[in-house]
Amino acid sequence: MSMKLLFNNFTALVLLLLSATSEACHSSCGKLGNITYPFRLKGDQHSCGKVNYELDCENNHTILHLYSGKYHVEEINYDTFTMRVVDVGLQKDNCSSLPLQSLMHGNFSHGDPYELSAFNSAVNFLECAAPVKSAPYLDTALCSKNSSSNLSLSLSQTHSYVVVGDIRASDVEDSCSIGMVVWVSNSHLKINNSSFSGIHNGLLYGTELLWPRICYLDYVLWKVQLPCGKTLPFSVQETLRR
């Protein structure tokens, strides 16, 4: 038997073993009915998923703890290697609710389990000592007739605005400072100069995260390329090390 044929047969065996290993590792929480590799729920077997991709299930909501933030997981797409998450501070039908943490490129480092998708745009939250009435500044108080943000604004000494898109330090008004930046999906981000609600709906739709498409497992004699999160069975690892 040639070395090429032997290697092909061995590769097929590895993939078969990986498939059999992952079949039993399916979890569910709330709207997510099929949580599988590379993800796992807290409390799942050690053989299921990866620790770096562990999620929580709280009050029937799938939760991602990312850096200092806490997010509802709205969707996991295993075909596009994307996850859509929403800051837990945001509330539907409450336009005055805001994210609790920044989520921007500066949060991520090389080698992290996640990165921001290119299909996000920045939403910059600014606090200003004086009113600003020029575009692209949008007053967060311009939300809805039932919003409580007008009351909170009148009680505070600052004015709150959002600016969508990249903003340079030179573009920030003298009386303003950027308090928070959240990157959110472009697909539901609607800019209306007369209302903050379109941007708030975009925040509620969430941020698109990516996880690596390919993980590499390096061994003494072999380099095996596998879908991210897959783990070779111990017996196969031992064979590769010989």
CSV table of C-alpha atoms in Angstrom, one decimal:
chain,number,residue,atom,x,y,z
A,1,MET,CA,0.0,0.0,0.0
A,2,SER,CA,1.4,3.4,-1.0
A,3,MET,CA,2.1,6.1,1.5
A,4,LYS,CA,-0.4,8.4,-0.2
A,5,LEU,CA,-3.2,5.8,0.0
A,6,LEU,CA,-2.2,5.0,3.6
A,7,PHE,CA,-2.4,8.7,4.5
A,8,ASN,CA,-5.8,9.2,2.8
A,9,ASN,CA,-7.2,6.2,4.7
A,10,PHE,CA,-5.8,7.6,8.0
A,11,THR,CA,-7.3,11.0,7.3
A,12,ALA,CA,-10.7,9.5,6.6
A,13,LEU,CA,-10.5,7.5,9.9
A,14,VAL,CA,-9.6,10.7,11.8
A,15,LEU,CA,-12.6,12.6,10.3
A,16,LEU,CA,-14.9,9.6,11.1
A,17,LEU,CA,-13.7,9.6,14.7
A,18,LEU,CA,-14.2,13.3,15.0
A,19,SER,CA,-17.7,13.1,13.6
A,20,ALA,CA,-18.6,10.3,16.0
A,21,THR,CA,-17.1,12.3,18.9
A,22,SER,CA,-19.1,15.4,18.2
A,23,GLU,CA,-22.4,13.7,17.6
A,24,ALA,CA,-23.1,13.4,21.3
A,25,CYS,CA,-22.2,16.9,22.1
A,26,HIS,CA,-25.3,19.0,21.5
A,27,SER,CA,-26.8,21.4,24.1
A,28,SER,CA,-29.7,23.9,24.1
A,29,CYS,CA,-30.7,27.0,25.9
A,30,GLY,CA,-33.6,29.2,25.2
A,31,LYS,CA,-33.9,30.1,21.5
A,32,LEU,CA,-30.6,28.3,20.7
A,33,GLY,CA,-31.5,24.6,20.2
A,34,ASN,CA,-28.3,23.3,18.8
A,35,ILE,CA,-25.2,24.4,20.6
A,36,THR,CA,-22.3,22.3,19.4
A,37,TYR,CA,-18.5,22.4,18.6
A,38,PRO,CA,-16.6,24.6,19.2
A,39,PHE,CA,-19.1,25.8,21.8
A,40,ARG,CA,-20.2,24.3,25.1
A,41,LEU,CA,-22.5,25.2,27.9
A,42,LYS,CA,-21.2,25.5,31.4
A,43,GLY,CA,-21.6,22.1,33.0
A,44,ASP,CA,-21.2,20.1,29.8
A,45,GLN,CA,-18.8,17.2,29.6
A,46,HIS,CA,-15.2,18.1,29.2
A,47,SER,CA,-15.1,16.3,25.8
A,48,CYS,CA,-17.7,18.8,24.5
A,49,GLY,CA,-16.5,22.0,22.9
A,50,LYS,CA,-13.6,24.2,24.1
A,51,VAL,CA,-13.2,26.1,27.3
A,52,ASN,CA,-12.5,29.3,25.4
A,53,TYR,CA,-16.0,28.9,23.8
A,54,GLU,CA,-17.9,28.1,26.9
A,55,LEU,CA,-21.3,29.8,27.3
A,56,ASP,CA,-23.7,30.1,30.2
A,57,CYS,CA,-27.5,29.5,30.3
A,58,GLU,CA,-29.2,32.0,32.6
A,59,ASN,CA,-32.9,32.3,32.9
A,60,ASN,CA,-33.3,30.5,29.6
A,61,HIS,CA,-31.0,32.9,27.8
A,62,THR,CA,-27.6,31.9,26.3
A,63,ILE,CA,-24.9,34.2,27.8
A,64,LEU,CA,-21.5,35.0,26.5
A,65,HIS,CA,-19.0,36.6,29.0
A,66,LEU,CA,-16.5,38.5,26.8
A,67,TYR,CA,-13.8,40.6,28.5
A,68,SER,CA,-15.7,42.7,31.1
A,69,GLY,CA,-19.0,42.5,29.2
A,70,LYS,CA,-22.0,40.2,29.3
A,71,TYR,CA,-24.0,39.5,26.2
A,72,HIS,CA,-27.1,37.6,25.2
A,73,VAL,CA,-26.3,35.2,22.3
A,74,GLU,CA,-29.0,35.7,19.7
A,75,GLU,CA,-27.7,33.5,17.0
A,76,ILE,CA,-24.8,31.1,16.2
A,77,ASN,CA,-24.3,30.4,12.5
A,78,TYR,CA,-22.0,27.4,11.9
A,79,ASP,CA,-21.9,28.0,8.1
A,80,THR,CA,-20.5,31.5,8.3
A,81,PHE,CA,-18.6,31.0,11.6
A,82,THR,CA,-20.4,34.0,13.1
A,83,MET,CA,-22.2,34.7,16.4
A,84,ARG,CA,-24.6,37.6,17.0
A,85,VAL,CA,-24.6,39.0,20.5
A,86,VAL,CA,-26.5,41.8,22.3
A,87,ASP,CA,-25.3,43.7,25.4
A,88,VAL,CA,-27.5,42.7,28.4
A,89,GLY,CA,-28.1,46.4,29.3
A,90,LEU,CA,-30.2,46.9,26.2
A,91,GLN,CA,-34.0,46.4,26.6
A,92,LYS,CA,-36.6,46.0,23.9
A,93,ASP,CA,-39.3,48.7,23.9
A,94,ASN,CA,-37.1,50.8,26.2
A,95,CYS,CA,-35.2,53.2,23.9
A,96,SER,CA,-33.5,54.9,26.8
A,97,SER,CA,-31.7,51.6,27.7
A,98,LEU,CA,-28.0,51.6,26.6
A,99,PRO,CA,-25.1,49.1,26.4
A,100,LEU,CA,-23.2,48.6,29.6
A,101,GLN,CA,-19.8,48.2,28.0
A,102,SER,CA,-17.8,49.2,24.9
A,103,LEU,CA,-17.2,46.6,22.3
A,104,MET,CA,-14.7,47.7,19.7
A,105,HIS,CA,-11.6,46.5,17.9
A,106,GLY,CA,-9.4,47.7,20.8
A,107,ASN,CA,-11.0,45.0,23.0
A,108,PHE,CA,-9.6,42.2,20.8
A,109,SER,CA,-6.0,40.9,20.6
A,110,HIS,CA,-4.3,38.4,18.2
A,111,GLY,CA,-5.1,34.9,19.3
A,112,ASP,CA,-8.4,35.7,21.0
A,113,PRO,CA,-11.2,33.3,20.4
A,114,TYR,CA,-13.3,35.9,18.8
A,115,GLU,CA,-12.9,38.9,16.5
A,116,LEU,CA,-15.3,41.6,15.1
A,117,SER,CA,-16.9,40.9,11.8
A,118,ALA,CA,-16.2,43.4,9.0
A,119,PHE,CA,-20.0,43.8,8.7
A,120,ASN,CA,-20.2,46.0,11.8
A,121,SER,CA,-20.2,49.8,12.1
A,122,ALA,CA,-19.2,51.9,15.1
A,123,VAL,CA,-21.8,53.6,17.3
A,124,ASN,CA,-20.0,56.3,19.3
A,125,PHE,CA,-21.7,57.5,22.5
A,126,LEU,CA,-20.7,61.1,23.5
A,127,GLU,CA,-21.3,63.2,26.5
A,128,CYS,CA,-21.3,67.0,25.9
A,129,ALA,CA,-21.3,69.9,28.3
A,130,ALA,CA,-23.1,72.1,25.8
A,131,PRO,CA,-25.8,71.2,23.2
A,132,VAL,CA,-24.7,70.2,19.7
A,133,LYS,CA,-27.2,70.8,16.9
A,134,SER,CA,-25.1,69.8,13.9
A,135,ALA,CA,-24.9,66.5,12.0
A,136,PRO,CA,-23.8,63.8,12.5
A,137,TYR,CA,-24.6,64.2,16.2
A,138,LEU,CA,-27.9,62.6,17.1
A,139,ASP,CA,-29.5,63.4,20.4
A,140,THR,CA,-30.3,60.1,22.3
A,141,ALA,CA,-33.3,62.0,23.8
A,142,LEU,CA,-34.9,61.9,20.3
A,143,CYS,CA,-36.1,58.4,20.9
A,144,SER,CA,-39.9,58.1,21.3
A,145,LYS,CA,-42.8,59.9,23.0
A,146,ASN,CA,-42.9,57.3,25.7
A,147,SER,CA,-39.1,57.3,26.4
A,148,SER,CA,-37.9,58.4,29.8
A,149,SER,CA,-34.7,59.8,28.3
A,150,ASN,CA,-36.0,63.4,28.2
A,151,LEU,CA,-36.5,63.2,32.0
A,152,SER,CA,-33.1,61.8,32.6
A,153,LEU,CA,-31.5,64.5,30.4
A,154,SER,CA,-33.2,67.3,32.2
A,155,LEU,CA,-31.9,66.0,35.5
A,156,SER,CA,-28.3,65.7,34.3
A,157,GLN,CA,-25.7,68.4,33.5
A,158,THR,CA,-24.6,66.8,30.2
A,159,HIS,CA,-26.2,66.2,26.8
A,160,SER,CA,-25.9,62.7,25.3
A,161,TYR,CA,-25.4,62.0,21.6
A,162,VAL,CA,-24.5,59.2,19.2
A,163,VAL,CA,-22.4,59.4,16.0
A,164,VAL,CA,-22.4,56.4,13.7
A,165,GLY,CA,-19.2,55.5,11.9
A,166,ASP,CA,-15.6,56.2,12.4
A,167,ILE,CA,-14.9,59.4,14.2
A,168,ARG,CA,-11.5,61.1,14.6
A,169,ALA,CA,-10.4,63.0,17.7
A,170,SER,CA,-10.4,66.2,15.6
A,171,ASP,CA,-14.1,65.7,14.7
A,172,VAL,CA,-15.2,65.7,18.3
A,173,GLU,CA,-16.7,69.0,19.5
A,174,ASP,CA,-14.7,70.8,22.1
A,175,SER,CA,-17.4,70.4,24.8
A,176,CYS,CA,-17.7,66.6,24.1
A,177,SER,CA,-16.0,63.4,25.0
A,178,ILE,CA,-16.5,59.8,23.8
A,179,GLY,CA,-17.8,57.7,26.6
A,180,MET,CA,-18.4,54.4,24.9
A,181,VAL,CA,-18.0,52.8,21.4
A,182,VAL,CA,-20.1,49.8,20.4
A,183,TRP,CA,-19.7,48.1,17.0
A,184,VAL,CA,-23.0,46.7,15.7
A,185,SER,CA,-24.2,44.8,12.6
A,186,ASN,CA,-24.8,47.0,9.5
A,187,SER,CA,-27.9,45.0,8.5
A,188,HIS,CA,-30.3,46.5,11.0
A,189,LEU,CA,-28.6,49.9,11.7
A,190,LYS,CA,-30.9,52.6,10.4
A,191,ILE,CA,-29.9,56.3,10.7
A,192,ASN,CA,-32.8,58.8,11.1
A,193,ASN,CA,-31.8,62.3,12.0
A,194,SER,CA,-35.1,62.9,13.8
A,195,SER,CA,-35.0,59.8,16.0
A,196,PHE,CA,-32.5,57.6,18.0
A,197,SER,CA,-34.9,54.6,17.8
A,198,GLY,CA,-33.4,53.3,14.5
A,199,ILE,CA,-30.0,53.1,16.0
A,200,HIS,CA,-31.4,51.6,19.1
A,201,ASN,CA,-33.0,48.9,17.1
A,202,GLY,CA,-29.6,48.2,15.5
A,203,LEU,CA,-28.1,47.9,18.9
A,204,LEU,CA,-30.8,45.4,19.8
A,205,TYR,CA,-30.1,43.3,16.7
A,206,GLY,CA,-26.5,43.0,17.9
A,207,THR,CA,-22.9,42.7,17.1
A,208,GLU,CA,-21.5,40.1,14.7
A,209,LEU,CA,-18.5,38.2,16.0
A,210,LEU,CA,-16.3,35.7,14.1
A,211,TRP,CA,-14.4,32.7,15.4
A,212,PRO,CA,-11.4,31.2,13.6
A,213,ARG,CA,-12.4,29.0,10.6
A,214,ILE,CA,-9.4,26.7,11.0
A,215,CYS,CA,-7.4,25.5,14.0
A,216,TYR,CA,-4.0,23.9,13.6
A,217,LEU,CA,-2.8,21.1,15.8
A,218,ASP,CA,1.0,20.7,15.5
A,219,TYR,CA,2.6,17.4,16.4
A,220,VAL,CA,6.2,16.1,16.2
A,221,LEU,CA,5.9,14.6,12.8
A,222,TRP,CA,2.5,15.8,11.4
A,223,LYS,CA,0.5,19.0,11.0
A,224,VAL,CA,-3.2,18.2,11.0
A,225,GLN,CA,-5.7,20.8,9.8
A,226,LEU,CA,-9.1,20.6,11.4
A,227,PRO,CA,-12.2,22.7,11.8
A,228,CYS,CA,-11.9,25.0,14.8
A,229,GLY,CA,-12.8,23.3,18.1
A,230,LYS,CA,-12.3,19.7,16.9
A,231,THR,CA,-10.1,17.6,19.1
A,232,LEU,CA,-8.3,14.5,17.9
A,233,PRO,CA,-9.1,11.4,20.1
A,234,PHE,CA,-6.3,10.6,22.5
A,235,SER,CA,-5.4,7.4,20.7
A,236,VAL,CA,-4.9,9.2,17.4
A,237,GLN,CA,-2.8,11.8,19.1
A,238,GLU,CA,-0.6,9.1,20.5
A,239,THR,CA,-0.3,7.5,17.0
A,240,LEU,CA,0.8,10.9,15.5
A,241,ARG,CA,3.4,11.4,18.2
A,242,ARG,CA,5.1,8.1,17.4
